[in-house]
Tab-separated table of C-alpha atoms and ligand atoms in Angstrom:
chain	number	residue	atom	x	y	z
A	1	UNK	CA	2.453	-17.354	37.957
A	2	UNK	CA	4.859	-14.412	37.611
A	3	UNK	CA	5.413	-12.220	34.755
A	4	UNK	CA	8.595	-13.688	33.533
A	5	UNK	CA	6.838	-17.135	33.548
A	6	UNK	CA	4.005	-16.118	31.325
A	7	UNK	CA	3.381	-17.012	28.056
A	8	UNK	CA	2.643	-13.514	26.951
A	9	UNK	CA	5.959	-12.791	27.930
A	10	UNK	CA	7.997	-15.627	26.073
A	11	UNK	CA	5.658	-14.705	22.945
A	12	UNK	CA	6.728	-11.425	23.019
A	13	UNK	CA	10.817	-11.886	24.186
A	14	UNK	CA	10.484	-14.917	20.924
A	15	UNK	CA	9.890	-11.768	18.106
A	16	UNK	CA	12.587	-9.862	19.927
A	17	UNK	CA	14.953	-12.901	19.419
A	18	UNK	CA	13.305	-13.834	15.698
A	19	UNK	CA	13.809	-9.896	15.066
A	20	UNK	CA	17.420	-10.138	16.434
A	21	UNK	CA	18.430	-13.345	14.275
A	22	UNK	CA	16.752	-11.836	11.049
A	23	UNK	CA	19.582	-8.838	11.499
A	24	UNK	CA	16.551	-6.160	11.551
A	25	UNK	CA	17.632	-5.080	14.909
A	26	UNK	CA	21.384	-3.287	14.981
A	27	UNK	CA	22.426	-1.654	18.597
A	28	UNK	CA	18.792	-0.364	19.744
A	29	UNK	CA	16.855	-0.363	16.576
A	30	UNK	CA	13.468	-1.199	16.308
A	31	UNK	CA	10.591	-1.714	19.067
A	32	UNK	CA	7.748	-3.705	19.838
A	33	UNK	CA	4.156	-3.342	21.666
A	34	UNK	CA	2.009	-5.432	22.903
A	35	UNK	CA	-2.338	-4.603	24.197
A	36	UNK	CA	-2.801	-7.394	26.901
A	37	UNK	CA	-5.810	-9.249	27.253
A	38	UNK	CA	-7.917	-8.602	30.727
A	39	UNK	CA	-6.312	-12.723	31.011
A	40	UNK	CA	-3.421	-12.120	30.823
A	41	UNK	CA	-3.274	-8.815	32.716
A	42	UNK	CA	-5.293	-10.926	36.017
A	43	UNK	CA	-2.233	-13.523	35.439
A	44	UNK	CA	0.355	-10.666	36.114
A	45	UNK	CA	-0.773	-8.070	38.015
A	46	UNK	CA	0.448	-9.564	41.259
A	47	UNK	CA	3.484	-8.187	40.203
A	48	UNK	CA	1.882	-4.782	39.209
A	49	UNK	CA	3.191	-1.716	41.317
A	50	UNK	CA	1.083	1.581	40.753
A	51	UNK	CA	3.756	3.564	42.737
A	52	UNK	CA	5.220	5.345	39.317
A	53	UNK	CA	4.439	8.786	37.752
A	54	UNK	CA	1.960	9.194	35.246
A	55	UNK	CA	3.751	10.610	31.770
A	56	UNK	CA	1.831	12.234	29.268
A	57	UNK	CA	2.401	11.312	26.017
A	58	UNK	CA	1.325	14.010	23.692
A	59	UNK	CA	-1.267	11.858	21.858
A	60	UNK	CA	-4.466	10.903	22.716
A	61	UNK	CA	-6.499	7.687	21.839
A	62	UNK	CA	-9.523	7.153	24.667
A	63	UNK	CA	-10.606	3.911	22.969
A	64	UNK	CA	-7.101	2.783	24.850
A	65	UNK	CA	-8.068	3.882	28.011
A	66	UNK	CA	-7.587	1.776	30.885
A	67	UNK	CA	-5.665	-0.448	28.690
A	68	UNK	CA	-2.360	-2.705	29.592
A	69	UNK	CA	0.918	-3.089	27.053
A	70	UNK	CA	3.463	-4.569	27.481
A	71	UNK	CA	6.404	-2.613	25.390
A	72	UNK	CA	10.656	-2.565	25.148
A	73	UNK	CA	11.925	-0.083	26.226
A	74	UNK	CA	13.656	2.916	25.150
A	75	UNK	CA	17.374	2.513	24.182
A	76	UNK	CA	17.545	-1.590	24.931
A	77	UNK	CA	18.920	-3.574	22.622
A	78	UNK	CA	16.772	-6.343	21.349
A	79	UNK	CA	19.735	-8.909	21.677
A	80	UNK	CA	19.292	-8.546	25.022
A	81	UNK	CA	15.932	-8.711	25.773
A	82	UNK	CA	15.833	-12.651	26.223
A	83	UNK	CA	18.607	-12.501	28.599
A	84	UNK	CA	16.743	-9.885	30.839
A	85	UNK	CA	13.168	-8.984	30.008
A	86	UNK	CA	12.734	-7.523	33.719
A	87	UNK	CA	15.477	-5.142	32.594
A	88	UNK	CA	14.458	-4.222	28.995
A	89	UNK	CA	10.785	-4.749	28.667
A	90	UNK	CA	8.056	-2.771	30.477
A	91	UNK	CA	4.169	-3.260	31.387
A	92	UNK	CA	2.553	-0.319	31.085
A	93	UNK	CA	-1.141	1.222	32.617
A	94	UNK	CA	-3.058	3.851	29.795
A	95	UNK	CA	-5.132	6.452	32.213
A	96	UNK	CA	-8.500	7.097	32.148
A	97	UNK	CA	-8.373	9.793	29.510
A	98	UNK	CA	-6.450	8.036	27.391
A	99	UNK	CA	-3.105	10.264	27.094
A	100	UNK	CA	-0.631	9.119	29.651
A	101	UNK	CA	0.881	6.118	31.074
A	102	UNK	CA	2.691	4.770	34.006
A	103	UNK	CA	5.235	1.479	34.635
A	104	UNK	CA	3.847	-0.876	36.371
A	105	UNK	CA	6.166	-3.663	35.651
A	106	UNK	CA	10.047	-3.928	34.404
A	107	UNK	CA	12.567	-1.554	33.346
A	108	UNK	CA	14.147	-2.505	36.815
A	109	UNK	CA	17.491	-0.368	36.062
A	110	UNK	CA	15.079	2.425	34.928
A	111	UNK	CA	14.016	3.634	31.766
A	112	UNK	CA	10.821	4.288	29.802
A	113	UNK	CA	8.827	2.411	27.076
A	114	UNK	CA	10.363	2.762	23.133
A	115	UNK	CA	10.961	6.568	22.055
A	116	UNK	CA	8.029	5.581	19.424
A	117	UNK	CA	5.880	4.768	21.713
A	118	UNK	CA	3.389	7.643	21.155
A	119	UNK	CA	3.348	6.367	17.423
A	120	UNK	CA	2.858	2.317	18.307
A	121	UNK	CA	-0.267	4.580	20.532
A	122	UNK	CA	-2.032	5.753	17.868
A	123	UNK	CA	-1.396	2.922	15.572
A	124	UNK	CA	-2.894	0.324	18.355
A	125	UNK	CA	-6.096	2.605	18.250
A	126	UNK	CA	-6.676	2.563	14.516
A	127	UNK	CA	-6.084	-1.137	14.409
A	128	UNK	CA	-8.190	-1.732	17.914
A	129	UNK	CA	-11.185	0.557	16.526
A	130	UNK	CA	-10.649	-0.906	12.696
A	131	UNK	CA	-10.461	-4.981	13.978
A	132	UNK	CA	-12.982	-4.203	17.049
A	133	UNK	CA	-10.467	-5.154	19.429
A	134	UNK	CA	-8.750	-7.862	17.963
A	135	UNK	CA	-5.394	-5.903	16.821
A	136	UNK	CA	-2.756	-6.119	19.544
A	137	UNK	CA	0.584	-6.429	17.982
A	138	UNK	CA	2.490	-2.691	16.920
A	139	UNK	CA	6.349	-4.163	15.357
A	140	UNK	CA	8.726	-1.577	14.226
A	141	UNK	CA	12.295	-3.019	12.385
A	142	UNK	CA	14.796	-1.988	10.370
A	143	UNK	CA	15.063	-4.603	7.474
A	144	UNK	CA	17.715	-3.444	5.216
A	145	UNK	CA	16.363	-4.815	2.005
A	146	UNK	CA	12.901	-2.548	2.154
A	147	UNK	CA	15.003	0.477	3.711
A	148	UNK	CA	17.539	0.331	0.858
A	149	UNK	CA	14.597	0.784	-2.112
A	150	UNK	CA	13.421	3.669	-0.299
A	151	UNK	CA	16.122	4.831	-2.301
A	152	UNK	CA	15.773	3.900	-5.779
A	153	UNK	CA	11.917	3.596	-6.107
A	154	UNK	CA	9.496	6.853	-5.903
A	155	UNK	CA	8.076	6.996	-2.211
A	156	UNK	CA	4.543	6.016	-3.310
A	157	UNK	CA	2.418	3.680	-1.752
A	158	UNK	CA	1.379	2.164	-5.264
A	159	UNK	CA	4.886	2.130	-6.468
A	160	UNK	CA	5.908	0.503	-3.402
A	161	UNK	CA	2.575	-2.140	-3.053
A	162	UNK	CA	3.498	-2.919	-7.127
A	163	UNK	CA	7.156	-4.630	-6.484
A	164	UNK	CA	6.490	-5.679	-3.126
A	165	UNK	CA	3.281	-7.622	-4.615
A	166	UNK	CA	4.982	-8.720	-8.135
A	167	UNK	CA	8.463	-9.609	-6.330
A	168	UNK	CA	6.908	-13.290	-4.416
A	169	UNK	CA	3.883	-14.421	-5.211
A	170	UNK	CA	2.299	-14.731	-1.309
A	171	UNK	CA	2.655	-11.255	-1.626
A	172	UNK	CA	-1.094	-10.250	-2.818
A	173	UNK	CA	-2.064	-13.006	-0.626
A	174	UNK	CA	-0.183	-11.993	2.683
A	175	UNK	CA	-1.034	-7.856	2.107
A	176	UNK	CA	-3.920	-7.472	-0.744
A	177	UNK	CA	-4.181	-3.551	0.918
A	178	UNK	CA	-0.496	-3.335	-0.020
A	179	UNK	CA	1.579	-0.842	1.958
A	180	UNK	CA	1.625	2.653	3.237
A	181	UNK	CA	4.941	5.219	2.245
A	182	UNK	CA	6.138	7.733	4.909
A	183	UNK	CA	8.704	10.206	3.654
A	184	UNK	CA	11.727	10.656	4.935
A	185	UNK	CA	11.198	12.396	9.181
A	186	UNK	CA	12.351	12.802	12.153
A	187	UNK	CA	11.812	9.858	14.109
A	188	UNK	CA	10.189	9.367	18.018
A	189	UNK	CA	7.686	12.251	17.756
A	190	UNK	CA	4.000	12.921	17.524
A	191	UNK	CA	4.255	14.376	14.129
A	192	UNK	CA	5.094	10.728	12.572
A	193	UNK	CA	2.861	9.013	14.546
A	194	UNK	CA	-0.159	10.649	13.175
A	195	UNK	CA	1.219	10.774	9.950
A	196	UNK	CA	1.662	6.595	10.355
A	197	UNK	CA	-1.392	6.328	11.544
A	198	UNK	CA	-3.544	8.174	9.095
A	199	UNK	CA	-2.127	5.207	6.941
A	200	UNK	CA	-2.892	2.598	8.976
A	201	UNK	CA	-6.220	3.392	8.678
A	202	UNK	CA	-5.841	2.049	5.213
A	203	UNK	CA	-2.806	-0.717	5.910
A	204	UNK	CA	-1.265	-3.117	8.131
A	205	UNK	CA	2.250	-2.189	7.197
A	206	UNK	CA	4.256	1.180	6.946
A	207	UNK	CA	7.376	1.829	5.277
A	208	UNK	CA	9.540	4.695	6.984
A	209	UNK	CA	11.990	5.846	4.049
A	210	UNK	CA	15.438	5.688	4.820
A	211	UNK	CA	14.385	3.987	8.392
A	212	UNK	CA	12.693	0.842	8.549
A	213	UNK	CA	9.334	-0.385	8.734
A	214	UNK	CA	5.799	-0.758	10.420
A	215	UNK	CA	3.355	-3.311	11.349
A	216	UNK	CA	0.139	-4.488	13.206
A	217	UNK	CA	-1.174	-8.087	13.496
A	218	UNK	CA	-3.495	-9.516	15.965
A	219	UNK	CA	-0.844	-11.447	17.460
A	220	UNK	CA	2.877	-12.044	17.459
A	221	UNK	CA	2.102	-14.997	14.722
A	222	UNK	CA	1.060	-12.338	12.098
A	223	UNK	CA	2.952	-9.459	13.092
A	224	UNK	CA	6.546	-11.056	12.367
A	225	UNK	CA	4.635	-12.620	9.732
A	226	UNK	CA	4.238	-9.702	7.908
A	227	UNK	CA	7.452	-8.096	8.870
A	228	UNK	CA	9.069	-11.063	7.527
A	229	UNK	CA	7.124	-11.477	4.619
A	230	UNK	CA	7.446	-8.066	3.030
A	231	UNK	CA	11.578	-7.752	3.725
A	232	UNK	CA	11.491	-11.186	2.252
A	233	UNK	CA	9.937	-10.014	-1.210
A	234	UNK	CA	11.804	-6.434	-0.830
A	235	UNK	CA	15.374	-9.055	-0.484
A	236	UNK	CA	14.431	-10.677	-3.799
A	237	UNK	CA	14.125	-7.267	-5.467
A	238	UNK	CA	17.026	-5.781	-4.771
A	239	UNK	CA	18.678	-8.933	-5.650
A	240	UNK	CA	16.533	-9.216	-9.155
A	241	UNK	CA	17.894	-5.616	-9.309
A	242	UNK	CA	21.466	-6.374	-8.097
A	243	UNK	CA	22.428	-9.233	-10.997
A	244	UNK	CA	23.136	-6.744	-13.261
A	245	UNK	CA	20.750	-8.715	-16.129
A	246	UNK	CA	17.289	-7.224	-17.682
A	247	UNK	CA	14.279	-8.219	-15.942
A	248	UNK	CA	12.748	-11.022	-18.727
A	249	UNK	CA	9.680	-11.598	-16.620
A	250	UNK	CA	7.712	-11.073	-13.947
A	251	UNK	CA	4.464	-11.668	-12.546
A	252	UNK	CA	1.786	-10.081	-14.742
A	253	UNK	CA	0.247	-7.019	-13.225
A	254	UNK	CA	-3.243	-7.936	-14.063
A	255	UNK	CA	-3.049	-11.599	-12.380
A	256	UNK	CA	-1.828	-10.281	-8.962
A	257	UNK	CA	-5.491	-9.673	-8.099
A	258	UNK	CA	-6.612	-13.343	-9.325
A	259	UNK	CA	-3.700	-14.576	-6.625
A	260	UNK	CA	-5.543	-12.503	-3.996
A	261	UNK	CA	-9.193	-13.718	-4.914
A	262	UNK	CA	-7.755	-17.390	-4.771
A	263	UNK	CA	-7.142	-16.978	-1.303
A	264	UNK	CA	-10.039	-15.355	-0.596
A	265	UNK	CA	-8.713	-11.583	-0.470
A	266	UNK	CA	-9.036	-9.070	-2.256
A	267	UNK	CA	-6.185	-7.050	-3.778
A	268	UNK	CA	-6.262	-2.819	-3.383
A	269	UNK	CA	-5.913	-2.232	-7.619
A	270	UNK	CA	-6.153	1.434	-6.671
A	271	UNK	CA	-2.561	1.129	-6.322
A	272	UNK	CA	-1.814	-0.559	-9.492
B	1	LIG	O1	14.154	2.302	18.953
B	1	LIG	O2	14.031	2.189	15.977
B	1	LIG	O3	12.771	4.420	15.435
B	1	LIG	C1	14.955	2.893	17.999
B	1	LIG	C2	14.175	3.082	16.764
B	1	LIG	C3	13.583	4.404	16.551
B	2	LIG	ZN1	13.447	2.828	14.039
């Protein structure tokens, strides 16, 4: 079976398409990474070429040496990756020291993986080292509901966990760590992947003010779960905020960790 037959493949083109529909994905926004299973890398790799140039990234992560993802690639529009993943999507090969890849699949027209790559990199070696291998999924979108409180609310984690967690009542149950707050930066570099990281190593999601938002899961399932889950709650905000009528209620702050234990988590009340 050939790449574009795979089920890896259709799992990953289906949250480019999900992504797409939601509206989280304007022009080229947003980007997506995938850590293959040695499975699923035996079921491709008879369409692996190892004819490329090695790129260094500028990060380093050797528990992801050796290591296969599969990743969009830098400038394609997720709209389009259903129509031609061969054109928009990559596979690439991690090197033995753990700080450069090569292509050995896609990007047919040319290319290279997403411009955050090198922060999907170090996030994938948090969550891999954290979950002992069972992370695989790095999602990056720009939901417009969670991007437009980066305005109005204090760029906090806690202030940002609070609403997200008292705004739908999943919430505590979907993300009891809450979420991680990057301040406003310059997107596509090393300097905001490590930053991102450093609070991954406490969450599964990271907002970017003013730019969108991270996740991991430990497959597509959870990742766009997540994604999806906290836009959803940040949408209900801003329209709680948006009626123009006092807030009467809302769910108490001391229960949210009762809503957490009842599905067997348990909430971060650091942040409360
Ligand atoms: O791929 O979303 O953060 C475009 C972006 C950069
Ligand atoms: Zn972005």
């Amino acid at each position: 079976m050939g790449v574009l037959e795979s089920k890896v493949l259709k799992g990953f083109v289906r949250v480019c398409d999900d992504g797409w529909n939601q509206g989280w994905h304007e022009r080229n926004g947003g980007n997506l990474t995938y850590r293959m299973t040695k499975e699923e890398v035996e079921e491709c790799k008879a369409e692996f070429t190892y004819d490329k140039p090695w790129v260094n990234m500028g990060v380093k992560a050797e528990n992801l040496a050796g290591e296969y993802f599969m990743s969009t690639g830098t400038g394609k529009y997720f709209r389009n990756m259903s129509l031609a993943p061969e054109e928009n999507i990559c596979i690439l090969e991690i090197n033995e020291a753990g700080d450069s890849y090569r292509i050995v699949w896609g990007l047919v027209n040319g290319g290279g993986p997403t411009s955050e790559f090198p922060s999907h990199f170090l996030n994938h070696s948090v969550k891999v080292a954290e979950t002992n291998g069972a992370a695989r999924v790095i999602y990056h979108a720009h939901p417009t509901n969670i991007i437009a409180m980066t305005f109005v609310l204090p760029l906090t984690d806690s202030a940002f966990s609070k609403v997200l967690w008292q705004s739908m009542t999943e919430c505590p149950v979907v993300f009891p760590k809450g979420v991680g707050v990057v301040e406003w930066m310059i997107p596509g570099g090393a300097e905001i992947a490590l930053k991102t990281s450093e609070l991954m190593k406490k969450y599964d999601a990271v907002v970017w003010a003013h730019h969108g938002l991270f996740v991991m899961g430990n497959d597509f399932d959870s990742a766009f779960g997540l994604m999806h889950t906290v836009e959803k709650s940040a949408e209900i905000y801003v329209r709680m905020l948006s009626m123009g009528m006092p807030m009467l209620q809302t769910i108490p702050e001391e229960r949210l960790a009762d809503v957490a234990e009842a599905y067997g988590g348990k909430l971060a009340e650091d942040l409360l």
